């Protein structure tokens, strides 16, 4: 369930004019920008961008980038992009970091639907004139490269059908590999990158029933092992994305100094999807409402935008 509050009827022309007015003159009216963009869905935001360009022969995104700054500017930029284009930008930033954020690539590959992931790959090519697979391969190595390239290249079956016999046989394969600490076994990569999410959930559930623990609990090893650090979030994202996102939010807020990148990424990418469910999980786990935790850890217009996307006005 989404958290953003979108009015039933919207005039994109009036919205474009309101945004123009907010950016004109000496100071920028950040509250006006939030009150428009924070209450519009992806389709409406795209229509506003087109209407703005039509009216003023100016790119709205570039205008907002020049008017805003800091975490607020980054959050507005992430929010106003089409979802596939946004994921392409998030992936590129994650790949090009000095120490790449593999979990962001995992997140995009494993929590989006097959059609959404295909759209991300198309958007990535259009924007960067490289394929996503090509850039992931160029910035990773060894078994981590094998896993990540397989994940971003996947086009999984997206239906409800599961094969119990396959689940039973693949539990044995996974358990043998885990028992022998062969976490980089090519069969693990094959299973995780080709099976449907419903099939994998059946396999992970069977693993837990047969062995009395989840597969991620069995993936113990050197905390500095890059492959393991990529493998664990892969399984979490495929098996229970809401639980995964709750953990990312919890870690982004709990650490010394908020991890604004992670906080912005999860709120912006899930606000139109399942953020309501993630909020409920967060409250169950932490006994504090997520909006309260966000309000305590952020300030100013950045805080106001995040709270709007969380469905709670400041």
mmCIF file with all atom_site columns, C-alpha atoms in Angstrom, residues 30-35 38-39 72 75-76 267 291 294-295 298-314:
data_model
loop_
_atom_site.group_PDB
_atom_site.id
_atom_site.type_symbol
_atom_site.label_atom_id
_atom_site.label_alt_id
_atom_site.label_comp_id
_atom_site.label_asym_id
_atom_site.label_entity_id
_atom_site.label_seq_id
_atom_site.pdbx_PDB_ins_code
_atom_site.Cartn_x
_atom_site.Cartn_y
_atom_site.Cartn_z
_atom_site.occupancy
_atom_site.B_iso_or_equiv
_atom_site.pdbx_formal_charge
_atom_site.auth_seq_id
_atom_site.auth_comp_id
_atom_site.auth_asym_id
_atom_site.auth_atom_id
_atom_site.pdbx_PDB_model_num
ATOM 1  C CA . UNK A 1 30  ? 10.040 25.250 -1.020 1.00 0.00 ? 30  UNK A CA 1
ATOM 2  C CA . UNK A 1 31  ? 6.701  24.690 0.741  1.00 0.00 ? 31  UNK A CA 1
ATOM 3  C CA . UNK A 1 32  ? 4.834  25.298 -2.513 1.00 0.00 ? 32  UNK A CA 1
ATOM 4  C CA . UNK A 1 33  ? 7.097  22.802 -4.318 1.00 0.00 ? 33  UNK A CA 1
ATOM 5  C CA . UNK A 1 34  ? 6.401  20.160 -1.647 1.00 0.00 ? 34  UNK A CA 1
ATOM 6  C CA . UNK A 1 35  ? 2.654  20.842 -1.626 1.00 0.00 ? 35  UNK A CA 1
ATOM 7  C CA . UNK A 1 38  ? 4.565  15.655 -2.715 1.00 0.00 ? 38  UNK A CA 1
ATOM 8  C CA . UNK A 1 39  ? 0.925  14.934 -3.595 1.00 0.00 ? 39  UNK A CA 1
ATOM 9  C CA . UNK A 1 72  ? 16.258 18.366 -0.173 1.00 0.00 ? 72  UNK A CA 1
ATOM 10 C CA . UNK A 1 75  ? 15.228 14.003 -2.688 1.00 0.00 ? 75  UNK A CA 1
ATOM 11 C CA . UNK A 1 76  ? 13.161 16.237 -5.030 1.00 0.00 ? 76  UNK A CA 1
ATOM 12 C CA . UNK A 1 267 ? 11.026 6.478  0.996  1.00 0.00 ? 267 UNK A CA 1
ATOM 13 C CA . UNK A 1 291 ? 7.428  9.315  10.638 1.00 0.00 ? 291 UNK A CA 1
ATOM 14 C CA . UNK A 1 294 ? 12.307 10.464 10.473 1.00 0.00 ? 294 UNK A CA 1
ATOM 15 C CA . UNK A 1 295 ? 11.122 13.780 11.972 1.00 0.00 ? 295 UNK A CA 1
ATOM 16 C CA . UNK A 1 298 ? 15.971 15.204 9.713  1.00 0.00 ? 298 UNK A CA 1
ATOM 17 C CA . UNK A 1 299 ? 15.376 18.956 9.426  1.00 0.00 ? 299 UNK A CA 1
ATOM 18 C CA . UNK A 1 300 ? 13.863 21.698 7.294  1.00 0.00 ? 300 UNK A CA 1
ATOM 19 C CA . UNK A 1 301 ? 12.441 21.193 3.818  1.00 0.00 ? 301 UNK A CA 1
ATOM 20 C CA . UNK A 1 302 ? 14.073 17.763 3.489  1.00 0.00 ? 302 UNK A CA 1
ATOM 21 C CA . UNK A 1 303 ? 12.175 16.609 6.569  1.00 0.00 ? 303 UNK A CA 1
ATOM 22 C CA . UNK A 1 304 ? 8.931  18.184 5.288  1.00 0.00 ? 304 UNK A CA 1
ATOM 23 C CA . UNK A 1 305 ? 9.180  16.367 1.940  1.00 0.00 ? 305 UNK A CA 1
ATOM 24 C CA . UNK A 1 306 ? 9.935  12.974 3.511  1.00 0.00 ? 306 UNK A CA 1
ATOM 25 C CA . UNK A 1 307 ? 7.030  13.347 5.944  1.00 0.00 ? 307 UNK A CA 1
ATOM 26 C CA . UNK A 1 308 ? 4.704  14.311 3.066  1.00 0.00 ? 308 UNK A CA 1
ATOM 27 C CA . UNK A 1 309 ? 5.757  11.172 1.154  1.00 0.00 ? 309 UNK A CA 1
ATOM 28 C CA . UNK A 1 310 ? 5.187  9.154  4.329  1.00 0.00 ? 310 UNK A CA 1
ATOM 29 C CA . UNK A 1 311 ? 1.612  10.484 4.379  1.00 0.00 ? 311 UNK A CA 1
ATOM 30 C CA . UNK A 1 312 ? 2.109  12.654 7.457  1.00 0.00 ? 312 UNK A CA 1
ATOM 31 C CA . UNK A 1 313 ? 2.327  16.422 7.126  1.00 0.00 ? 313 UNK A CA 1
ATOM 32 C CA . UNK A 1 314 ? 4.850  18.159 9.362  1.00 0.00 ? 314 UNK A CA 1
#
